[in-house]
mmCIF file of C-alpha atoms in Angstrom:
data_model
loop_
_atom_site.group_PDB
_atom_site.id
_atom_site.type_symbol
_atom_site.label_atom_id
_atom_site.label_comp_id
_atom_site.label_asym_id
_atom_site.label_seq_id
_atom_site.Cartn_x
_atom_site.Cartn_y
_atom_site.Cartn_z
ATOM 1 C CA MET A 1 84.113 -59.223 0.454
ATOM 2 C CA ASN A 2 81.578 -56.298 0.168
ATOM 3 C CA SER A 3 82.572 -52.942 1.819
ATOM 4 C CA GLU A 4 79.907 -53.307 4.623
ATOM 5 C CA LEU A 5 81.316 -56.743 5.602
ATOM 6 C CA LEU A 6 84.919 -55.536 5.351
ATOM 7 C CA GLY A 7 83.833 -52.454 7.667
ATOM 8 C CA ILE A 8 82.564 -54.641 10.382
ATOM 9 C CA VAL A 9 85.557 -57.061 10.172
ATOM 10 C CA VAL A 10 88.031 -54.310 10.442
ATOM 11 C CA ALA A 11 86.199 -52.726 13.391
ATOM 12 C CA THR A 12 86.062 -56.098 15.024
ATOM 13 C CA ALA A 13 89.714 -56.684 14.578
ATOM 14 C CA LEU A 14 90.873 -53.246 15.736
ATOM 15 C CA GLY A 15 88.481 -53.018 18.647
ATOM 16 C CA GLY A 16 89.774 -56.465 19.611
ATOM 17 C CA LEU A 17 93.350 -55.297 19.681
ATOM 18 C CA ILE A 18 92.504 -52.336 22.043
ATOM 19 C CA GLY A 19 90.383 -54.733 24.175
ATOM 20 C CA LEU A 20 93.230 -57.296 24.312
ATOM 21 C CA GLU A 21 95.554 -54.751 25.583
ATOM 22 C CA ARG A 22 93.072 -53.656 28.226
ATOM 23 C CA GLN A 23 92.358 -57.230 29.224
ATOM 24 C CA ILE A 24 95.996 -58.219 29.484
ATOM 25 C CA HIS A 25 96.595 -55.284 31.825
ATOM 26 C CA GLY A 26 93.681 -56.271 33.968
ATOM 27 C CA HIS A 27 91.451 -53.246 33.193
ATOM 28 C CA TRP A 28 87.595 -53.270 33.723
ATOM 29 C CA ALA A 29 86.625 -53.291 30.132
ATOM 30 C CA GLY A 30 88.344 -55.807 28.091
ATOM 31 C CA LEU A 31 88.258 -57.778 24.782
ATOM 32 C CA ARG A 32 84.531 -58.468 24.482
ATOM 33 C CA THR A 33 83.508 -54.776 25.582
ATOM 34 C CA HIS A 34 85.902 -53.183 23.158
ATOM 35 C CA ILE A 35 84.821 -55.514 20.282
ATOM 36 C CA GLY A 36 81.235 -54.744 20.929
ATOM 37 C CA VAL A 37 81.717 -51.095 21.085
ATOM 38 C CA ALA A 38 83.657 -51.031 17.804
ATOM 39 C CA LEU A 39 81.334 -53.362 16.029
ATOM 40 C CA GLY A 40 78.209 -51.492 17.165
ATOM 41 C CA SER A 41 79.694 -48.248 16.162
ATOM 42 C CA ALA A 42 80.509 -49.666 12.753
ATOM 43 C CA VAL A 43 77.038 -50.999 12.286
ATOM 44 C CA PHE A 44 75.362 -47.677 13.343
ATOM 45 C CA ALA A 45 77.875 -45.903 10.825
ATOM 46 C CA LEU A 46 76.894 -48.340 8.007
ATOM 47 C CA VAL A 47 73.125 -48.203 8.732
ATOM 48 C CA GLY A 48 73.348 -44.293 8.750
ATOM 49 C CA ALA A 49 75.250 -44.213 5.537
ATOM 50 C CA GLY A 50 73.067 -46.971 3.881
ATOM 51 C CA ILE A 51 69.602 -45.555 4.679
ATOM 52 C CA ALA A 52 69.808 -43.336 1.669
ATOM 53 C CA PRO A 53 72.429 -40.892 0.210
ATOM 54 C CA LEU A 54 72.335 -38.600 3.262
ATOM 55 C CA PRO A 55 73.269 -34.960 3.057
ATOM 56 C CA MET A 56 76.472 -34.289 4.879
ATOM 57 C CA SER A 57 74.689 -32.644 7.745
ATOM 58 C CA ASP A 58 72.686 -35.881 8.362
ATOM 59 C CA SER A 59 75.794 -38.029 8.085
ATOM 60 C CA LEU A 60 77.418 -35.923 10.807
ATOM 61 C CA ARG A 61 74.317 -36.404 13.048
ATOM 62 C CA VAL A 62 74.816 -40.135 12.887
ATOM 63 C CA VAL A 63 78.408 -39.769 13.919
ATOM 64 C CA GLN A 64 77.380 -37.342 16.686
ATOM 65 C CA GLY A 65 74.833 -39.796 17.892
ATOM 66 C CA ILE A 66 77.266 -42.518 18.195
ATOM 67 C CA ALA A 67 79.868 -40.339 20.054
ATOM 68 C CA ALA A 68 77.158 -39.079 22.469
ATOM 69 C CA GLY A 69 75.634 -42.569 23.154
ATOM 70 C CA ILE A 70 78.903 -44.287 23.761
ATOM 71 C CA GLY A 71 79.612 -41.510 26.274
ATOM 72 C CA PHE A 72 76.924 -42.935 28.539
ATOM 73 C CA LEU A 73 78.691 -46.309 28.401
ATOM 74 C CA GLY A 74 81.984 -44.722 29.178
ATOM 75 C CA ALA A 75 80.695 -42.750 31.988
ATOM 76 C CA GLY A 76 79.582 -45.904 33.675
ATOM 77 C CA THR A 77 83.107 -46.978 34.014
ATOM 78 C CA ILE A 78 84.039 -43.955 36.054
ATOM 79 C CA LEU A 79 84.073 -44.273 39.876
ATOM 80 C CA LYS A 80 84.631 -41.553 42.427
ATOM 81 C CA LEU A 81 86.089 -43.313 45.472
ATOM 82 C CA SER A 82 84.330 -41.460 48.405
ATOM 83 C CA ASP A 83 87.013 -42.141 51.044
ATOM 84 C CA GLN A 84 89.924 -41.202 48.699
ATOM 85 C CA LYS A 85 90.553 -38.052 46.553
ATOM 86 C CA GLN A 86 90.783 -40.272 43.586
ATOM 87 C CA VAL A 87 88.812 -40.978 40.427
ATOM 88 C CA LYS A 88 89.173 -44.381 38.792
ATOM 89 C CA GLY A 89 88.230 -45.441 35.197
ATOM 90 C CA LEU A 90 88.959 -42.352 33.131
ATOM 91 C CA THR A 91 91.380 -44.266 30.847
ATOM 92 C CA THR A 92 88.985 -47.029 30.478
ATOM 93 C CA ALA A 93 86.125 -44.591 29.649
ATOM 94 C CA SER A 94 88.396 -42.902 27.039
ATOM 95 C CA SER A 95 89.449 -46.203 25.517
ATOM 96 C CA ILE A 96 85.816 -47.087 25.044
ATOM 97 C CA TRP A 97 85.112 -43.820 23.402
ATOM 98 C CA LEU A 98 88.117 -44.024 21.242
ATOM 99 C CA THR A 99 87.295 -47.551 20.198
ATOM 100 C CA SER A 100 83.805 -46.256 19.179
ATOM 101 C CA ALA A 101 85.470 -43.736 16.944
ATOM 102 C CA ILE A 102 87.628 -46.371 15.504
ATOM 103 C CA GLY A 103 84.532 -48.521 14.871
ATOM 104 C CA THR A 104 82.831 -45.638 13.218
ATOM 105 C CA ALA A 105 85.736 -44.911 10.887
ATOM 106 C CA ALA A 106 85.973 -48.547 9.869
ATOM 107 C CA GLY A 107 82.236 -48.611 9.224
ATOM 108 C CA LEU A 108 82.443 -45.583 6.948
ATOM 109 C CA GLY A 109 85.437 -47.232 5.066
ATOM 110 C CA LEU A 110 88.171 -45.034 6.486
ATOM 111 C CA TYR A 111 90.393 -48.047 7.121
ATOM 112 C CA LEU A 112 93.717 -46.235 7.149
ATOM 113 C CA LEU A 113 92.500 -43.730 9.732
ATOM 114 C CA ALA A 114 91.006 -46.674 11.857
ATOM 115 C CA LEU A 115 94.342 -48.499 11.643
ATOM 116 C CA ALA A 116 96.549 -45.491 12.416
ATOM 117 C CA THR A 117 94.345 -44.519 15.358
ATOM 118 C CA THR A 118 94.464 -48.056 16.750
ATOM 119 C CA VAL A 119 98.271 -48.111 16.498
ATOM 120 C CA ILE A 120 98.619 -44.848 18.251
ATOM 121 C CA SER A 121 96.120 -45.946 20.784
ATOM 122 C CA LEU A 122 97.989 -49.070 21.615
ATOM 123 C CA VAL A 123 101.260 -47.025 22.051
ATOM 124 C CA VAL A 124 99.482 -44.675 24.444
ATOM 125 C CA LEU A 125 97.590 -47.227 26.339
ATOM 126 C CA GLY A 126 100.392 -49.637 26.666
ATOM 127 C CA GLY A 127 103.523 -47.656 26.452
ATOM 128 C CA MET A 128 102.969 -44.707 28.485
ATOM 129 C CA GLN A 129 102.905 -46.237 31.857
ATOM 130 C CA PRO A 130 106.651 -46.154 32.384
ATOM 131 C CA LEU A 131 106.644 -42.436 31.453
ATOM 132 C CA GLU A 132 103.790 -41.807 33.893
ATOM 133 C CA ARG A 133 105.652 -43.652 36.774
ATOM 134 C CA TYR A 134 108.859 -41.576 36.006
ATOM 135 C CA LEU A 135 106.904 -38.336 36.051
ATOM 136 C CA GLU A 136 105.047 -39.357 39.305
ATOM 137 C CA LYS A 137 108.265 -40.157 40.942
ATOM 138 C CA HIS A 138 110.302 -37.086 39.831
ATOM 139 C CA PHE A 139 107.378 -34.577 39.687
ATOM 140 C CA PRO A 140 104.871 -35.643 42.391
ATOM 141 C CA THR A 141 101.436 -34.092 41.969
ATOM 142 C CA GLN A 142 100.205 -32.056 44.977
ATOM 143 C CA VAL A 143 96.637 -33.017 45.662
ATOM 144 C CA PRO A 144 94.616 -30.196 47.581
ATOM 145 C CA HIS A 145 93.431 -31.191 51.073
#
């Protein structure tokens, strides 16, 4: 398997793991969204790296473009509920942004970084809710009126 194909396969698999966690827990962006974000980011990284041997500054611009572009997609998942002092979708937006970074790393052949980030992400996304509930119960946040 060539390195480009491996990069998009790894990005698809790792993005799918994060998307599966989000889907199982009933969040807005699930399996297909996260796979698409990771795969698209990997392809952009591969295209940017494959155009020509780019100088470091140009390679960093490709990564910067991916990060900025995916921010618009993530922003679309954030809602301000007008009748409540509450914002929804921040974790979903951050998981989309994070999945893009994982896809970019996979596309650039940084497989260990992509895998380690995915594992840590799954621990944070799936395992932190009990800690959050405990903290909310024992240390309630005061919302200004």
